[in-house]
PDB file of C-alpha atoms in Angstrom:
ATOM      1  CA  UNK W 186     153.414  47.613  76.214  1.00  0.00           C
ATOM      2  CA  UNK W 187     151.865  44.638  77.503  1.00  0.00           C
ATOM      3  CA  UNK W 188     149.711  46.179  79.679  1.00  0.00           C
ATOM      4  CA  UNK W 189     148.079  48.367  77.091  1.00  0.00           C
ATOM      5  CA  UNK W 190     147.399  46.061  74.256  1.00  0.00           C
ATOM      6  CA  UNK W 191     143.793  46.984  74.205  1.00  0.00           C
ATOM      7  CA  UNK W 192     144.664  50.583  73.134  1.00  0.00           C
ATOM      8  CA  UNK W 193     145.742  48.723  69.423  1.00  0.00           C
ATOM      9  CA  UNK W 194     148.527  49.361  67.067  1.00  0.00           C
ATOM     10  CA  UNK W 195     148.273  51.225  64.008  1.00  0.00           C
ATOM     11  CA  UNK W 196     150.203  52.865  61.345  1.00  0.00           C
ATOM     12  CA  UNK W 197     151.900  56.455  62.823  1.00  0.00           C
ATOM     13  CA  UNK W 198     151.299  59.560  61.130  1.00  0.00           C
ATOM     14  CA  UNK W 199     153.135  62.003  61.860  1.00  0.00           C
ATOM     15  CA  UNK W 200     150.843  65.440  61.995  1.00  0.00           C
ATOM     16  CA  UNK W 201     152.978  68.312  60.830  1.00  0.00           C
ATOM     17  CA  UNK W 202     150.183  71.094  61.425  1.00  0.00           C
ATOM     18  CA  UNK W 203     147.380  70.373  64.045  1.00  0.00           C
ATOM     19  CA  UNK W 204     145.033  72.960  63.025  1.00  0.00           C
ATOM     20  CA  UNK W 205     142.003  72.493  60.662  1.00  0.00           C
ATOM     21  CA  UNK W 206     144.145  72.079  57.463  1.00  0.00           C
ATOM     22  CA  UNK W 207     146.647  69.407  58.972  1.00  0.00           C
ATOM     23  CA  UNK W 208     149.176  67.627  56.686  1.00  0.00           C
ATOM     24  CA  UNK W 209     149.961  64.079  57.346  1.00  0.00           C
ATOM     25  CA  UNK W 210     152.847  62.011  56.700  1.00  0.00           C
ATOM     26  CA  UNK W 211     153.074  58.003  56.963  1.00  0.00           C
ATOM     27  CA  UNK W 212     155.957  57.511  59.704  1.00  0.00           C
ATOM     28  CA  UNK W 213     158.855  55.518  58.286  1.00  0.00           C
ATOM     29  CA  UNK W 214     161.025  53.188  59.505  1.00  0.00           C
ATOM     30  CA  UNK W 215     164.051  51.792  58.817  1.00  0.00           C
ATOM     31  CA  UNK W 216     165.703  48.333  59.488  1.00  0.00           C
ATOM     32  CA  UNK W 217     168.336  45.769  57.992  1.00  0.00           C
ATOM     33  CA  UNK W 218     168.482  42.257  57.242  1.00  0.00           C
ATOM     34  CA  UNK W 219     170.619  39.924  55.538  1.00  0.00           C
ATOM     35  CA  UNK W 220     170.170  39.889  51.715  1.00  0.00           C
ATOM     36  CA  UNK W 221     169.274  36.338  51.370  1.00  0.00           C
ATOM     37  CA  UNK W 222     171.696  36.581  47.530  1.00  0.00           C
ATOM     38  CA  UNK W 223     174.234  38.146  48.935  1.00  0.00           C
ATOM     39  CA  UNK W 224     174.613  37.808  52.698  1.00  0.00           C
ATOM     40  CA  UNK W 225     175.356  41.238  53.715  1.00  0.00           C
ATOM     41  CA  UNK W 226     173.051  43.795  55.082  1.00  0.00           C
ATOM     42  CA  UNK W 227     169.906  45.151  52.922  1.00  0.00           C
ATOM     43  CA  UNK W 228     168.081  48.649  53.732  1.00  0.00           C
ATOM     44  CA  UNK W 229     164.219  47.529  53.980  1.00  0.00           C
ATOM     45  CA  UNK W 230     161.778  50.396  54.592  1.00  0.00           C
ATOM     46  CA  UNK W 231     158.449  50.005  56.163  1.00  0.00           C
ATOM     47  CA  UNK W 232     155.504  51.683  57.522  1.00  0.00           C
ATOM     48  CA  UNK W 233     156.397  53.079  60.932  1.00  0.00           C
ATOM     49  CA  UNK W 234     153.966  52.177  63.276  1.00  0.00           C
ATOM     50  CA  UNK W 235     152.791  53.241  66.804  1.00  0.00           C
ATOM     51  CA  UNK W 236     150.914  51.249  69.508  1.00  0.00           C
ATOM     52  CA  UNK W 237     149.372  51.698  73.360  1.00  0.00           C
ATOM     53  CA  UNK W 238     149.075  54.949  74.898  1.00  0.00           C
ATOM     54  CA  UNK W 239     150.580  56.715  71.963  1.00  0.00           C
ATOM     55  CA  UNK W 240     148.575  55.212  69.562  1.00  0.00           C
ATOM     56  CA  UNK W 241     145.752  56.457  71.454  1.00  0.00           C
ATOM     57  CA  UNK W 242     146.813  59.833  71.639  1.00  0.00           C
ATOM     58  CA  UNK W 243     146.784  59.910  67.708  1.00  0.00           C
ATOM     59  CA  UNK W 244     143.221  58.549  67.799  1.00  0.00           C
ATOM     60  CA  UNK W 245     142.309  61.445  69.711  1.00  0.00           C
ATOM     61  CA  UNK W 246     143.833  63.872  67.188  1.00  0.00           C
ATOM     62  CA  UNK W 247     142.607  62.032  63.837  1.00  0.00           C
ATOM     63  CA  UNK W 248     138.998  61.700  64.972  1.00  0.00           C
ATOM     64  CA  UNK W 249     138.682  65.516  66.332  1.00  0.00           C
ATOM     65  CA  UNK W 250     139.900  66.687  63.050  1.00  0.00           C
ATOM     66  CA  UNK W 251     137.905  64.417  61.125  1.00  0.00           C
ATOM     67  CA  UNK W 252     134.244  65.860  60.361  1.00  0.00           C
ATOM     68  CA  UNK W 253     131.993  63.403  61.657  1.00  0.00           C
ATOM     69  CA  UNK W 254     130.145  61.672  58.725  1.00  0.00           C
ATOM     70  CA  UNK W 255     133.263  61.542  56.684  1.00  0.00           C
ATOM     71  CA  UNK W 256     134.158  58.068  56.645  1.00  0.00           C
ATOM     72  CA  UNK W 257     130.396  56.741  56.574  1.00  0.00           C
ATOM     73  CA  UNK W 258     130.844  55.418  53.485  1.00  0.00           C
ATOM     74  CA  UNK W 259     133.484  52.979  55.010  1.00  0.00           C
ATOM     75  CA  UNK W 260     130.951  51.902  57.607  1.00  0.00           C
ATOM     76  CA  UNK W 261     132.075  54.326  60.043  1.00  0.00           C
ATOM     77  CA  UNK W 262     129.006  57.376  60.045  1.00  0.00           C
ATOM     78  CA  UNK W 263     129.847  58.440  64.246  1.00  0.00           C
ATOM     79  CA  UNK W 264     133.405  58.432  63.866  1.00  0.00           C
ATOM     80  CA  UNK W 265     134.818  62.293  63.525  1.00  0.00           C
ATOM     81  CA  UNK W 266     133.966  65.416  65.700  1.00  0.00           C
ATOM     82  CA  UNK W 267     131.579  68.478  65.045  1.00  0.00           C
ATOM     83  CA  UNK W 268     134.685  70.804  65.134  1.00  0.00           C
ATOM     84  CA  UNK W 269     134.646  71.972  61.942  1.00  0.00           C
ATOM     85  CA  UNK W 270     130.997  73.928  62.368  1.00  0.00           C
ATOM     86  CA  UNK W 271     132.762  76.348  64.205  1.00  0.00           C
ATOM     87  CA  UNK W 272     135.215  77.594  61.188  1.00  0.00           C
ATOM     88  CA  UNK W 273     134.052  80.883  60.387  1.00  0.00           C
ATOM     89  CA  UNK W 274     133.200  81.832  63.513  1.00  0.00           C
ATOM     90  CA  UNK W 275     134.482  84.436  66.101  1.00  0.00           C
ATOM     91  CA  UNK W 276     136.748  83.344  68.565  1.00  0.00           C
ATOM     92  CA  UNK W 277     133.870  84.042  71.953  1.00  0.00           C
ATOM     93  CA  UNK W 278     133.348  82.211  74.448  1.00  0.00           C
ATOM     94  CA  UNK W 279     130.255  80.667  73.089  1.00  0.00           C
ATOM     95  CA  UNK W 280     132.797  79.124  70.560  1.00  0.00           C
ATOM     96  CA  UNK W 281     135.336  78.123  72.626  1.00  0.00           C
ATOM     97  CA  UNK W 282     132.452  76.062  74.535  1.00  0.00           C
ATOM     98  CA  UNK W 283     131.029  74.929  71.907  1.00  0.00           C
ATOM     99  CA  UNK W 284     134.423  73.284  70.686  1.00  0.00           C
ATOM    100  CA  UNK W 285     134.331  71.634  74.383  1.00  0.00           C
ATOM    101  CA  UNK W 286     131.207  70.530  73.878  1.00  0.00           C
ATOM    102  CA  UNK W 287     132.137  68.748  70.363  1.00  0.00           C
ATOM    103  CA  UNK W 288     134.982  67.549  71.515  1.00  0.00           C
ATOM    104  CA  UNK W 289     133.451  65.809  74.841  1.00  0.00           C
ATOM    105  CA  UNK W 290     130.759  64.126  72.450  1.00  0.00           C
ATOM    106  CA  UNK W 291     133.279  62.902  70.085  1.00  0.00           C
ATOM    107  CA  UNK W 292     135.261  61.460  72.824  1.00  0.00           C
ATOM    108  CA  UNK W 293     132.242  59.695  74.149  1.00  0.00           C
ATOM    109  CA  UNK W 294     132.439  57.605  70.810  1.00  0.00           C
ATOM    110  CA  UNK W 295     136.030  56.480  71.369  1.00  0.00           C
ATOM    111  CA  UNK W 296     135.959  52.777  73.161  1.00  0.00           C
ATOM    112  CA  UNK W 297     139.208  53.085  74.563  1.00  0.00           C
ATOM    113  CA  UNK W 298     138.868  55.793  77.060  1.00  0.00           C
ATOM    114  CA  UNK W 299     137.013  55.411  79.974  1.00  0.00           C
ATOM    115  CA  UNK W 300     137.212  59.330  80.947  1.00  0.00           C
ATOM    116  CA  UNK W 301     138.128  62.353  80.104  1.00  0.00           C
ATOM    117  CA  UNK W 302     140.129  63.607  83.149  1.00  0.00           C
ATOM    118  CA  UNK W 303     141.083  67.393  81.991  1.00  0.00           C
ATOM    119  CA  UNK W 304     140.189  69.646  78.913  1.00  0.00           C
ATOM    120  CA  UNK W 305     141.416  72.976  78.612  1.00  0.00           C
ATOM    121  CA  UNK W 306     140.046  75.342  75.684  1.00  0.00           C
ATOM    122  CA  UNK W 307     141.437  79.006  75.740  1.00  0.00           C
ATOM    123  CA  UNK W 308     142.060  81.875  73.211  1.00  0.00           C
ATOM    124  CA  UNK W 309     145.201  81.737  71.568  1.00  0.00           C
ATOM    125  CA  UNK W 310     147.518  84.699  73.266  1.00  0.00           C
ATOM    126  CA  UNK W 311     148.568  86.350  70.033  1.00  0.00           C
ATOM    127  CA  UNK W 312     146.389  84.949  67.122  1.00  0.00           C
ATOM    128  CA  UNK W 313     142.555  86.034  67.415  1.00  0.00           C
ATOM    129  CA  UNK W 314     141.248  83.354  65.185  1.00  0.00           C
ATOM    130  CA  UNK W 315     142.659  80.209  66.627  1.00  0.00           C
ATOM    131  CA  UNK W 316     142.147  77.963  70.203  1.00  0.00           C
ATOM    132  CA  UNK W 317     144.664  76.562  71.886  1.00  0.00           C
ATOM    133  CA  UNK W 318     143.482  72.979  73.028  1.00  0.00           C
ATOM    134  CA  UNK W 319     145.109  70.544  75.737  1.00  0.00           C
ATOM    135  CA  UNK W 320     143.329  67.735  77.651  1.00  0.00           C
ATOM    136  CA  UNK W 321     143.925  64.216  79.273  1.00  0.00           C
ATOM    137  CA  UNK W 322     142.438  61.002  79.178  1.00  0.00           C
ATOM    138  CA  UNK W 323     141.854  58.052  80.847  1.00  0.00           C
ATOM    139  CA  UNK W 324     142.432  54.825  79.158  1.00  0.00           C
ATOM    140  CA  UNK W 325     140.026  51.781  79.753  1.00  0.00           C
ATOM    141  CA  UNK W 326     141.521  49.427  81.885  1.00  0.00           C
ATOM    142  CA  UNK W 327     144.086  52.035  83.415  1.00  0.00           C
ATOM    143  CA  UNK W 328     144.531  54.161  86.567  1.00  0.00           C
ATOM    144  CA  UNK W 329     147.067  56.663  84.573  1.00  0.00           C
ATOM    145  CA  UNK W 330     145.699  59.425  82.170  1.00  0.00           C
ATOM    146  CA  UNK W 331     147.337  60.134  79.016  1.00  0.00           C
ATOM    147  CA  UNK W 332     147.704  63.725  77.875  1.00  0.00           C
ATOM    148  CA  UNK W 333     147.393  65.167  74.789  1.00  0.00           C
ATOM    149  CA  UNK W 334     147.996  68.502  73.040  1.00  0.00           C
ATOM    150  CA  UNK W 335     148.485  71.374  73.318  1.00  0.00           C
ATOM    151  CA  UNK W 336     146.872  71.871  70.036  1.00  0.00           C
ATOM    152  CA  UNK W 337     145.619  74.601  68.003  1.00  0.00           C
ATOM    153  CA  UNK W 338     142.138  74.674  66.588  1.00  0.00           C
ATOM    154  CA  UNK W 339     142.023  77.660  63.563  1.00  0.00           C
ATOM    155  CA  UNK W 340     138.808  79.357  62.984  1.00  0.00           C
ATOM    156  CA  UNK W 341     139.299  80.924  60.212  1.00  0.00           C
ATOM    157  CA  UNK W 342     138.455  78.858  56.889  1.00  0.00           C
TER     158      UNK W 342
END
């Protein structure tokens, strides 16, 4: 962990559905410590949080599937991705590099990636409407990508 302190520490969230309509859930953790009354061992449970390369993996995934201009009224008007312009569209080509493109100038906004090593953007086999997504960065201050994905990207609203 040491080593990748500059990639932060924030609270996990656990993403049960990567697609365009993705539910999140605040990770949870458990621990004990003496009640201070009683002596014996108290339940305590707190925000589970997640730090380093994996935090920086679920950067990746918040800010793709967070339309860019959404959080400007908390100061942050870049921070997002243009991914959601292509729901509604037909799964081509011309969308599926379009999403590359989107996703390559979202990443540019990130600070802690230095490069991004490997994006692959395909049809889904079996579902016509969604795009299967999978790439790898590298962090700032690093030799070692980190990969994330695969994830699905649904077109259909």
């Amino acid at each position: 962990m040491a080593r990748d302190e500059h990639l932060l520490r924030d609270i996990e969230i656990r993403v049960t559905h990567r697609d365009f309509r993705p539910v999140y859930h605040i990770a949870e953790t458990t621990r004990t410590r003496p009640d201070p009354e009683t002596g014996r061992p108290a339940r305590l449970l707190d925000l589970g949080t997640v730090s380093g390369r994996t935090n920086l993996a679920q950067a990746v995934i918040v800010r793709l599937l967070t339309p860019r201009g959404e959080l400007a009224a908390l100061g942050h008007p870049e921070f997002g991705s243009r991914l959601h312009e292509i729901i509604g569209n037909r799964n081509s080509e011309t969308v599926r590099h379009l999403a590359r493109l989107y996703i390559l100038e979202s990443l540019q906004r990130e600070p802690r990636i230095e490069e991004v090593t490997a994006l692959r953007i395909s049809a889904h086999p079996d579902i016509r409407d969604r795009i299967d997504v999978e790439l790898a960065v590298r962090p700032v201050q690093s030799r070692d990508t980190v990969s994330i994905g695969p994830f699905t990207l649904r077109l259909t609203p």
